[in-house]
Amino acid sequence: MSSSATARTARRRTLRVAAAALIATAGLSLTACSGSDSTGTKAAATSQAATSGTDMGMAAAESKAGAAAKGTSPARTQPLPDGSKAQITKLGEQHYRVKIVNRGAVLATLEANGKDTGLDANGMYVVLTIDGQVHAWMGGEDQGPGTFKLAGGWTAKVTKVGELHYRAQIIGHDGVVGTLDANQHDTGGVANGVYIVLSAGGVISSHL
């Protein structure tokens, strides 16, 4: 092989290596700018791009397949005490969304992401847990601030922190076991099988 042919071959190899490096760098930049929900999928696509170099078509196909696999699960429906229904959708690990629907209209939406949540829906109280369970009941409320007896032998000390901001300390025989903080929106939780809702207006209710 002549020296000029050898030089051209070396340049082509250099260009291919540079292109692969640019592709890998671009993939890493996209991963760094992405949201937490799709980090795993984009990281997989980046790894594939870095390994295969110029085979971007295969990497894109695998990325799309991973995104589809991590999509939301189909909603399941649960009847609620006031005649409406809860449409429960799994969005991810310990991440669920509930839409409260009545006659086709969405009345409210709850989202539990890493912690339980709750809602005062005009006297119907709804708790959504991080494992996608919905518990709802009617009545049994008290208006804070004040100290109130809850179901299961618990006591709630409700204090007003500010406008549409109330806090409830959940107290057992050994003292405070947890706190609910409703700041501009309702919240809820579970204490040893007792479901509790605290509204941003200071209303608290519990149910076994």
mmCIF file of N, CA and C in Angstrom, residues 33-156:
data_model
loop_
_atom_site.group_PDB
_atom_site.id
_atom_site.type_symbol
_atom_site.label_atom_id
_atom_site.label_comp_id
_atom_site.label_asym_id
_atom_site.label_seq_id
_atom_site.Cartn_x
_atom_site.Cartn_y
_atom_site.Cartn_z
ATOM 1 N N CYS A 33 -29.479 16.914 31.094
ATOM 2 C CA CYS A 33 -30.528 17.926 31.068
ATOM 3 C C CYS A 33 -31.910 17.346 31.236
ATOM 4 N N SER A 34 -32.035 16.013 31.243
ATOM 5 C CA SER A 34 -33.363 15.398 31.278
ATOM 6 C C SER A 34 -33.920 15.416 32.676
ATOM 7 N N GLY A 35 -35.297 15.197 32.788
ATOM 8 C CA GLY A 35 -35.968 15.110 34.077
ATOM 9 C C GLY A 35 -35.734 13.766 34.713
ATOM 10 N N SER A 36 -36.070 13.652 35.985
ATOM 11 C CA SER A 36 -35.809 12.427 36.729
ATOM 12 C C SER A 36 -36.645 11.271 36.244
ATOM 13 N N ASP A 37 -37.812 11.530 35.639
ATOM 14 C CA ASP A 37 -38.705 10.439 35.253
ATOM 15 C C ASP A 37 -38.141 9.605 34.135
ATOM 16 N N SER A 38 -37.308 10.202 33.270
ATOM 17 C CA SER A 38 -36.814 9.464 32.116
ATOM 18 C C SER A 38 -35.319 9.254 32.159
ATOM 19 N N THR A 39 -34.678 9.421 33.330
ATOM 20 C CA THR A 39 -33.225 9.305 33.423
ATOM 21 C C THR A 39 -32.746 7.925 33.030
ATOM 22 N N GLY A 40 -33.425 6.878 33.505
ATOM 23 C CA GLY A 40 -33.002 5.509 33.204
ATOM 24 C C GLY A 40 -33.040 5.226 31.731
ATOM 25 N N THR A 41 -34.092 5.659 31.034
ATOM 26 C CA THR A 41 -34.221 5.399 29.603
ATOM 27 C C THR A 41 -33.145 6.121 28.825
ATOM 28 N N LYS A 42 -32.918 7.439 29.133
ATOM 29 C CA LYS A 42 -31.933 8.200 28.376
ATOM 30 C C LYS A 42 -30.519 7.729 28.673
ATOM 31 N N ALA A 43 -30.275 7.283 29.911
ATOM 32 C CA ALA A 43 -28.958 6.746 30.224
ATOM 33 C C ALA A 43 -28.695 5.485 29.412
ATOM 34 N N ALA A 44 -29.712 4.626 29.233
ATOM 35 C CA ALA A 44 -29.568 3.418 28.429
ATOM 36 C C ALA A 44 -29.271 3.779 26.993
ATOM 37 N N ALA A 45 -29.956 4.803 26.454
ATOM 38 C CA ALA A 45 -29.719 5.218 25.081
ATOM 39 C C ALA A 45 -28.314 5.775 24.923
ATOM 40 N N THR A 46 -27.813 6.533 25.941
ATOM 41 C CA THR A 46 -26.462 7.091 25.893
ATOM 42 C C THR A 46 -25.425 5.979 25.854
ATOM 43 N N SER A 47 -25.603 4.951 26.725
ATOM 44 C CA SER A 47 -24.676 3.840 26.760
ATOM 45 C C SER A 47 -24.629 3.125 25.423
ATOM 46 N N GLN A 48 -25.787 2.918 24.802
ATOM 47 C CA GLN A 48 -25.838 2.239 23.520
ATOM 48 C C GLN A 48 -25.128 3.058 22.447
ATOM 49 N N ALA A 49 -25.343 4.406 22.493
ATOM 50 C CA ALA A 49 -24.714 5.255 21.492
ATOM 51 C C ALA A 49 -23.204 5.227 21.623
ATOM 52 N N ALA A 50 -22.684 5.247 22.854
ATOM 53 C CA ALA A 50 -21.251 5.237 23.068
ATOM 54 C C ALA A 50 -20.634 3.922 22.634
ATOM 55 N N THR A 51 -21.371 2.807 22.802
ATOM 56 C CA THR A 51 -20.841 1.498 22.462
ATOM 57 C C THR A 51 -20.845 1.268 20.962
ATOM 58 N N SER A 52 -21.929 1.632 20.309
ATOM 59 C CA SER A 52 -22.065 1.302 18.890
ATOM 60 C C SER A 52 -21.519 2.383 17.983
ATOM 61 N N GLY A 53 -21.185 3.562 18.520
ATOM 62 C CA GLY A 53 -20.613 4.601 17.690
ATOM 63 C C GLY A 53 -21.623 5.162 16.721
ATOM 64 N N THR A 54 -21.541 4.725 15.462
ATOM 65 C CA THR A 54 -22.378 5.316 14.420
ATOM 66 C C THR A 54 -23.739 4.655 14.305
ATOM 67 N N ASP A 55 -24.006 3.593 15.048
ATOM 68 C CA ASP A 55 -25.269 2.883 14.901
ATOM 69 C C ASP A 55 -26.340 3.573 15.737
ATOM 70 N N MET A 56 -26.700 4.828 15.367
ATOM 71 C CA MET A 56 -27.658 5.614 16.125
ATOM 72 C C MET A 56 -29.077 5.119 15.950
ATOM 73 N N GLY A 57 -29.387 4.500 14.842
ATOM 74 C CA GLY A 57 -30.744 4.006 14.606
ATOM 75 C C GLY A 57 -31.138 2.971 15.625
ATOM 76 N N MET A 58 -30.240 2.022 15.909
ATOM 77 C CA MET A 58 -30.521 0.977 16.897
ATOM 78 C C MET A 58 -30.663 1.583 18.285
ATOM 79 N N ALA A 59 -29.799 2.557 18.636
ATOM 80 C CA ALA A 59 -29.879 3.186 19.945
ATOM 81 C C ALA A 59 -31.203 3.909 20.115
ATOM 82 N N ALA A 60 -31.674 4.609 19.068
ATOM 83 C CA ALA A 60 -32.938 5.330 19.155
ATOM 84 C C ALA A 60 -34.098 4.369 19.334
ATOM 85 N N ALA A 61 -34.061 3.238 18.622
ATOM 86 C CA ALA A 61 -35.138 2.256 18.736
ATOM 87 C C ALA A 61 -35.195 1.683 20.141
ATOM 88 N N GLU A 62 -34.018 1.364 20.734
ATOM 89 C CA GLU A 62 -33.996 0.812 22.070
ATOM 90 C C GLU A 62 -34.464 1.843 23.090
ATOM 91 N N SER A 63 -34.116 3.140 22.850
ATOM 92 C CA SER A 63 -34.561 4.190 23.750
ATOM 93 C C SER A 63 -36.072 4.305 23.762
ATOM 94 N N LYS A 64 -36.703 4.252 22.576
ATOM 95 C CA LYS A 64 -38.161 4.338 22.494
ATOM 96 C C LYS A 64 -38.826 3.149 23.172
ATOM 97 N N ALA A 65 -38.240 1.956 23.001
ATOM 98 C CA ALA A 65 -38.802 0.764 23.630
ATOM 99 C C ALA A 65 -38.736 0.881 25.150
ATOM 100 N N GLY A 66 -37.605 1.417 25.672
ATOM 101 C CA GLY A 66 -37.475 1.605 27.115
ATOM 102 C C GLY A 66 -38.471 2.601 27.643
ATOM 103 N N ALA A 67 -38.722 3.682 26.897
ATOM 104 C CA ALA A 67 -39.685 4.690 27.323
ATOM 105 C C ALA A 67 -41.086 4.112 27.387
ATOM 106 N N ALA A 68 -41.442 3.279 26.413
ATOM 107 C CA ALA A 68 -42.766 2.662 26.410
ATOM 108 C C ALA A 68 -42.935 1.734 27.602
ATOM 109 N N ALA A 69 -41.841 1.004 27.935
ATOM 110 C CA ALA A 69 -41.918 0.066 29.060
ATOM 111 C C ALA A 69 -42.114 0.794 30.377
ATOM 112 N N LYS A 70 -41.612 2.055 30.482
ATOM 113 C CA LYS A 70 -41.704 2.804 31.727
ATOM 114 C C LYS A 70 -42.893 3.749 31.731
ATOM 115 N N GLY A 71 -43.805 3.630 30.791
ATOM 116 C CA GLY A 71 -44.971 4.492 30.724
ATOM 117 C C GLY A 71 -45.953 4.204 31.845
ATOM 118 N N THR A 72 -46.987 5.034 31.918
ATOM 119 C CA THR A 72 -47.981 4.855 32.960
ATOM 120 C C THR A 72 -48.794 3.600 32.719
ATOM 121 N N SER A 73 -49.233 2.987 33.806
ATOM 122 C CA SER A 73 -50.061 1.791 33.710
ATOM 123 C C SER A 73 -51.515 2.208 33.508
ATOM 124 N N PRO A 74 -52.345 1.309 32.952
ATOM 125 C CA PRO A 74 -53.756 1.644 32.761
ATOM 126 C C PRO A 74 -54.432 1.952 34.093
ATOM 127 N N ALA A 75 -55.371 2.908 34.067
ATOM 128 C CA ALA A 75 -56.062 3.306 35.283
ATOM 129 C C ALA A 75 -57.034 2.219 35.733
ATOM 130 N N ARG A 76 -57.156 2.062 37.051
ATOM 131 C CA ARG A 76 -58.211 1.217 37.615
ATOM 132 C C ARG A 76 -59.206 2.128 38.326
ATOM 133 N N THR A 77 -60.424 1.662 38.462
ATOM 134 C CA THR A 77 -61.498 2.502 38.978
ATOM 135 C C THR A 77 -62.024 1.950 40.294
ATOM 136 N N GLN A 78 -62.307 2.865 41.231
ATOM 137 C CA GLN A 78 -62.831 2.480 42.535
ATOM 138 C C GLN A 78 -63.980 3.419 42.898
ATOM 139 N N PRO A 79 -65.137 2.877 43.319
ATOM 140 C CA PRO A 79 -66.248 3.739 43.723
ATOM 141 C C PRO A 79 -65.946 4.457 45.031
ATOM 142 N N LEU A 80 -66.491 5.662 45.187
ATOM 143 C CA LEU A 80 -66.287 6.468 46.387
ATOM 144 C C LEU A 80 -67.619 6.683 47.100
ATOM 145 N N PRO A 81 -67.598 7.031 48.397
ATOM 146 C CA PRO A 81 -68.831 7.104 49.176
ATOM 147 C C PRO A 81 -69.866 8.103 48.679
ATOM 148 N N ASP A 82 -69.447 9.171 47.999
ATOM 149 C CA ASP A 82 -70.403 10.179 47.543
ATOM 150 C C ASP A 82 -70.984 9.880 46.174
ATOM 151 N N GLY A 83 -70.679 8.701 45.624
ATOM 152 C CA GLY A 83 -71.193 8.321 44.320
ATOM 153 C C GLY A 83 -70.253 8.596 43.170
ATOM 154 N N SER A 84 -69.172 9.327 43.420
ATOM 155 C CA SER A 84 -68.172 9.551 42.378
ATOM 156 C C SER A 84 -67.237 8.343 42.289
ATOM 157 N N LYS A 85 -66.267 8.424 41.396
ATOM 158 C CA LYS A 85 -65.323 7.321 41.218
ATOM 159 C C LYS A 85 -63.890 7.846 41.250
ATOM 160 N N ALA A 86 -62.997 6.981 41.723
ATOM 161 C CA ALA A 86 -61.565 7.296 41.717
ATOM 162 C C ALA A 86 -60.897 6.529 40.590
ATOM 163 N N GLN A 87 -60.246 7.248 39.697
ATOM 164 C CA GLN A 87 -59.456 6.633 38.635
ATOM 165 C C GLN A 87 -57.995 6.667 39.073
ATOM 166 N N ILE A 88 -57.418 5.499 39.327
ATOM 167 C CA ILE A 88 -56.091 5.386 39.933
ATOM 168 C C ILE A 88 -55.090 4.958 38.870
ATOM 169 N N THR A 89 -54.038 5.735 38.711
ATOM 170 C CA THR A 89 -53.018 5.460 37.702
ATOM 171 C C THR A 89 -51.646 5.394 38.361
ATOM 172 N N LYS A 90 -50.884 4.359 38.040
ATOM 173 C CA LYS A 90 -49.506 4.257 38.534
ATOM 174 C C LYS A 90 -48.591 4.999 37.577
ATOM 175 N N LEU A 91 -47.844 5.963 38.115
ATOM 176 C CA LEU A 91 -46.917 6.757 37.310
ATOM 177 C C LEU A 91 -45.476 6.289 37.446
ATOM 178 N N GLY A 92 -45.180 5.594 38.536
ATOM 179 C CA GLY A 92 -43.815 5.122 38.775
ATOM 180 C C GLY A 92 -43.739 4.448 40.126
ATOM 181 N N GLU A 93 -42.511 4.197 40.574
ATOM 182 C CA GLU A 93 -42.304 3.564 41.874
ATOM 183 C C GLU A 93 -42.761 4.517 42.976
ATOM 184 N N GLN A 94 -43.709 4.075 43.810
ATOM 185 C CA GLN A 94 -44.282 4.881 44.887
ATOM 186 C C GLN A 94 -44.825 6.212 44.361
ATOM 187 N N HIS A 95 -45.421 6.153 43.180
ATOM 188 C CA HIS A 95 -45.927 7.373 42.532
ATOM 189 C C HIS A 95 -47.259 7.052 41.845
ATOM 190 N N TYR A 96 -48.334 7.564 42.423
ATOM 191 C CA TYR A 96 -49.678 7.301 41.903
ATOM 192 C C TYR A 96 -50.454 8.605 41.776
ATOM 193 N N ARG A 97 -51.395 8.596 40.824
ATOM 194 C CA ARG A 97 -52.299 9.733 40.648
ATOM 195 C C ARG A 97 -53.732 9.238 40.679
ATOM 196 N N VAL A 98 -54.603 10.002 41.333
ATOM 197 C CA VAL A 98 -56.029 9.688 41.386
ATOM 198 C C VAL A 98 -56.825 10.874 40.859
ATOM 199 N N LYS A 99 -57.721 10.585 39.942
ATOM 200 C CA LYS A 99 -58.687 11.580 39.490
ATOM 201 C C LYS A 99 -60.052 11.204 40.056
ATOM 202 N N ILE A 100 -60.691 12.156 40.710
ATOM 203 C CA ILE A 100 -62.049 11.935 41.231
ATOM 204 C C ILE A 100 -63.019 12.417 40.167
ATOM 205 N N VAL A 101 -63.811 11.485 39.656
ATOM 206 C CA VAL A 101 -64.646 11.755 38.485
ATOM 207 C C VAL A 101 -66.111 11.512 38.840
ATOM 208 N N ASN A 102 -66.961 12.428 38.396
ATOM 209 C CA ASN A 102 -68.402 12.274 38.578
ATOM 210 C C ASN A 102 -69.103 12.675 37.281
ATOM 211 N N ARG A 103 -69.826 11.721 36.678
ATOM 212 C CA ARG A 103 -70.555 11.946 35.427
ATOM 213 C C ARG A 103 -69.647 12.486 34.329
ATOM 214 N N GLY A 104 -68.447 11.941 34.277
ATOM 215 C CA GLY A 104 -67.502 12.296 33.231
ATOM 216 C C GLY A 104 -66.666 13.523 33.505
ATOM 217 N N ALA A 105 -66.970 14.254 34.570
ATOM 218 C CA ALA A 105 -66.215 15.468 34.902
ATOM 219 C C ALA A 105 -65.204 15.168 36.001
ATOM 220 N N VAL A 106 -63.971 15.667 35.831
ATOM 221 C CA VAL A 106 -62.924 15.503 36.841
ATOM 222 C C VAL A 106 -63.104 16.587 37.904
ATOM 223 N N LEU A 107 -63.416 16.167 39.120
ATOM 224 C CA LEU A 107 -63.668 17.106 40.208
ATOM 225 C C LEU A 107 -62.400 17.486 40.954
ATOM 226 N N ALA A 108 -61.462 16.569 41.054
ATOM 227 C CA ALA A 108 -60.220 16.824 41.783
ATOM 228 C C ALA A 108 -59.170 15.803 41.361
ATOM 229 N N THR A 109 -57.914 16.143 41.611
ATOM 230 C CA THR A 109 -56.796 15.247 41.308
ATOM 231 C C THR A 109 -55.869 15.184 42.517
ATOM 232 N N LEU A 110 -55.468 13.977 42.863
ATOM 233 C CA LEU A 110 -54.523 13.740 43.952
ATOM 234 C C LEU A 110 -53.295 13.046 43.384
ATOM 235 N N GLU A 111 -52.106 13.406 43.889
ATOM 236 C CA GLU A 111 -50.888 12.728 43.440
ATOM 237 C C GLU A 111 -49.995 12.428 44.636
ATOM 238 N N ALA A 112 -49.707 11.136 44.815
ATOM 239 C CA ALA A 112 -48.817 10.689 45.891
ATOM 240 C C ALA A 112 -47.486 10.283 45.269
ATOM 241 N N ASN A 113 -46.446 11.044 45.551
ATOM 242 C CA ASN A 113 -45.124 10.787 44.979
ATOM 243 C C ASN A 113 -44.109 10.696 46.111
ATOM 244 N N GLY A 114 -43.872 9.470 46.574
ATOM 245 C CA GLY A 114 -42.912 9.265 47.655
ATOM 246 C C GLY A 114 -43.488 9.443 49.036
ATOM 247 N N LYS A 115 -44.706 9.979 49.145
ATOM 248 C CA LYS A 115 -45.373 10.091 50.440
ATOM 249 C C LYS A 115 -46.880 10.120 50.217
ATOM 250 N N ASP A 116 -47.629 9.722 51.264
ATOM 251 C CA ASP A 116 -49.084 9.717 51.187
ATOM 252 C C ASP A 116 -49.616 11.143 51.053
ATOM 253 N N THR A 117 -50.856 11.249 50.582
ATOM 254 C CA THR A 117 -51.499 12.552 50.493
ATOM 255 C C THR A 117 -52.986 12.382 50.749
ATOM 256 N N GLY A 118 -53.703 13.504 50.880
ATOM 257 C CA GLY A 118 -55.127 13.427 51.164
ATOM 258 C C GLY A 118 -55.862 14.652 50.683
ATOM 259 N N LEU A 119 -57.199 14.581 50.745
ATOM 260 C CA LEU A 119 -58.046 15.644 50.223
ATOM 261 C C LEU A 119 -59.357 15.708 50.991
ATOM 262 N N ASP A 120 -59.784 16.931 51.272
ATOM 263 C CA ASP A 120 -61.131 17.190 51.772
ATOM 264 C C ASP A 120 -61.967 17.611 50.569
ATOM 265 N N ALA A 121 -62.818 16.694 50.097
ATOM 266 C CA ALA A 121 -63.644 16.958 48.916
ATOM 267 C C ALA A 121 -65.067 17.255 49.372
ATOM 268 N N ASN A 122 -65.264 18.439 49.936
ATOM 269 C CA ASN A 122 -66.584 18.866 50.390
ATOM 270 C C ASN A 122 -67.227 17.869 51.357
ATOM 271 N N GLY A 123 -66.470 17.480 52.368
ATOM 272 C CA GLY A 123 -67.013 16.578 53.384
ATOM 273 C C GLY A 123 -66.760 15.109 53.112
ATOM 274 N N MET A 124 -66.222 14.787 51.955
ATOM 275 C CA MET A 124 -65.732 13.420 51.704
ATOM 276 C C MET A 124 -64.210 13.483 51.773
ATOM 277 N N TYR A 125 -63.634 12.628 52.600
ATOM 278 C CA TYR A 125 -62.194 12.663 52.835
ATOM 279 C C TYR A 125 -61.536 11.483 52.131
ATOM 280 N N VAL A 126 -60.464 11.780 51.409
ATOM 281 C CA VAL A 126 -59.802 10.780 50.575
ATOM 282 C C VAL A 126 -58.316 10.763 50.897
ATOM 283 N N VAL A 127 -57.783 9.576 51.142
ATOM 284 C CA VAL A 127 -56.336 9.396 51.318
ATOM 285 C C VAL A 127 -55.823 8.514 50.194
ATOM 286 N N LEU A 128 -54.740 8.946 49.557
ATOM 287 C CA LEU A 128 -54.035 8.154 48.543
ATOM 288 C C LEU A 128 -52.660 7.819 49.099
ATOM 289 N N THR A 129 -52.351 6.518 49.183
ATOM 290 C CA THR A 129 -51.061 6.083 49.727
ATOM 291 C C THR A 129 -50.039 5.884 48.616
ATOM 292 N N ILE A 130 -48.778 5.739 49.010
ATOM 293 C CA ILE A 130 -47.707 5.602 48.034
ATOM 294 C C ILE A 130 -47.733 4.263 47.307
ATOM 295 N N ASP A 131 -48.552 3.308 47.804
ATOM 296 C CA ASP A 131 -48.685 2.039 47.084
ATOM 297 C C ASP A 131 -49.989 1.989 46.278
ATOM 298 N N GLY A 132 -50.630 3.165 46.093
ATOM 299 C CA GLY A 132 -51.777 3.248 45.206
ATOM 300 C C GLY A 132 -53.103 2.885 45.814
ATOM 301 N N GLN A 133 -53.167 2.767 47.143
ATOM 302 C CA GLN A 133 -54.431 2.452 47.801
ATOM 303 C C GLN A 133 -55.223 3.735 48.079
ATOM 304 N N VAL A 134 -56.532 3.667 47.838
ATOM 305 C CA VAL A 134 -57.416 4.807 48.087
ATOM 306 C C VAL A 134 -58.394 4.440 49.192
ATOM 307 N N HIS A 135 -58.465 5.291 50.213
ATOM 308 C CA HIS A 135 -59.421 5.097 51.311
ATOM 309 C C HIS A 135 -60.223 6.384 51.440
ATOM 310 N N ALA A 136 -61.554 6.256 51.421
ATOM 311 C CA ALA A 136 -62.414 7.435 51.475
ATOM 312 C C ALA A 136 -63.556 7.224 52.453
ATOM 313 N N TRP A 137 -64.007 8.316 53.075
ATOM 314 C CA TRP A 137 -65.099 8.249 54.040
ATOM 315 C C TRP A 137 -65.782 9.618 54.106
ATOM 316 N N MET A 138 -66.918 9.635 54.783
ATOM 317 C CA MET A 138 -67.692 10.865 54.938
ATOM 318 C C MET A 138 -67.758 11.234 56.420
ATOM 319 N N GLY A 139 -67.655 12.543 56.720
ATOM 320 C CA GLY A 139 -67.891 13.045 58.073
ATOM 321 C C GLY A 139 -66.745 12.791 59.040
ATOM 322 N N GLY A 140 -67.048 13.021 60.340
ATOM 323 C CA GLY A 140 -66.074 12.809 61.411
ATOM 324 C C GLY A 140 -65.034 13.907 61.522
ATOM 325 N N GLU A 141 -65.359 15.120 61.041
ATOM 326 C CA GLU A 141 -64.362 16.184 61.018
ATOM 327 C C GLU A 141 -64.422 17.089 62.246
ATOM 328 N N ASP A 142 -63.299 17.753 62.506
ATOM 329 C CA ASP A 142 -63.191 18.810 63.509
ATOM 330 C C ASP A 142 -62.490 20.000 62.866
ATOM 331 N N GLN A 143 -62.848 21.190 63.332
ATOM 332 C CA GLN A 143 -62.249 22.408 62.788
ATOM 333 C C GLN A 143 -61.161 22.922 63.719
ATOM 334 N N GLY A 144 -59.939 22.986 63.211
ATOM 335 C CA GLY A 144 -58.841 23.520 63.989
ATOM 336 C C GLY A 144 -58.820 25.042 63.955
ATOM 337 N N PRO A 145 -58.003 25.663 64.814
ATOM 338 C CA PRO A 145 -57.035 25.018 65.704
ATOM 339 C C PRO A 145 -57.684 24.409 66.942
ATOM 340 N N GLY A 146 -56.957 23.450 67.531
ATOM 341 C CA GLY A 146 -57.454 22.787 68.718
ATOM 342 C C GLY A 146 -56.856 21.403 68.837
ATOM 343 N N THR A 147 -57.243 20.702 69.879
ATOM 344 C CA THR A 147 -56.789 19.330 70.116
ATOM 345 C C THR A 147 -57.993 18.405 70.028
ATOM 346 N N PHE A 148 -57.871 17.341 69.235
ATOM 347 C CA PHE A 148 -59.028 16.502 68.927
ATOM 348 C C PHE A 148 -58.651 15.021 69.025
ATOM 349 N N LYS A 149 -59.635 14.220 69.411
ATOM 350 C CA LYS A 149 -59.471 12.776 69.420
ATOM 351 C C LYS A 149 -59.678 12.233 68.007
ATOM 352 N N LEU A 150 -58.810 11.317 67.609
ATOM 353 C CA LEU A 150 -58.909 10.684 66.297
ATOM 354 C C LEU A 150 -59.259 9.214 66.452
ATOM 355 N N ALA A 151 -59.626 8.593 65.354
ATOM 356 C CA ALA A 151 -59.888 7.146 65.354
ATOM 357 C C ALA A 151 -58.627 6.399 65.778
ATOM 358 N N GLY A 152 -58.817 5.225 66.368
ATOM 359 C CA GLY A 152 -57.678 4.395 66.744
ATOM 360 C C GLY A 152 -56.974 4.829 68.006
ATOM 361 N N GLY A 153 -57.543 5.810 68.746
ATOM 362 C CA GLY A 153 -56.925 6.248 69.990
ATOM 363 C C GLY A 153 -55.889 7.345 69.832
ATOM 364 N N TRP A 154 -55.680 7.840 68.605
ATOM 365 C CA TRP A 154 -54.726 8.924 68.393
ATOM 366 C C TRP A 154 -55.337 10.260 68.824
ATOM 367 N N THR A 155 -54.462 11.232 69.044
ATOM 368 C CA THR A 155 -54.868 12.609 69.309
ATOM 369 C C THR A 155 -54.168 13.515 68.300
ATOM 370 N N ALA A 156 -54.896 14.532 67.824
ATOM 371 C CA ALA A 156 -54.309 15.492 66.893
ATOM 372 C C ALA A 156 -54.307 16.879 67.518
#
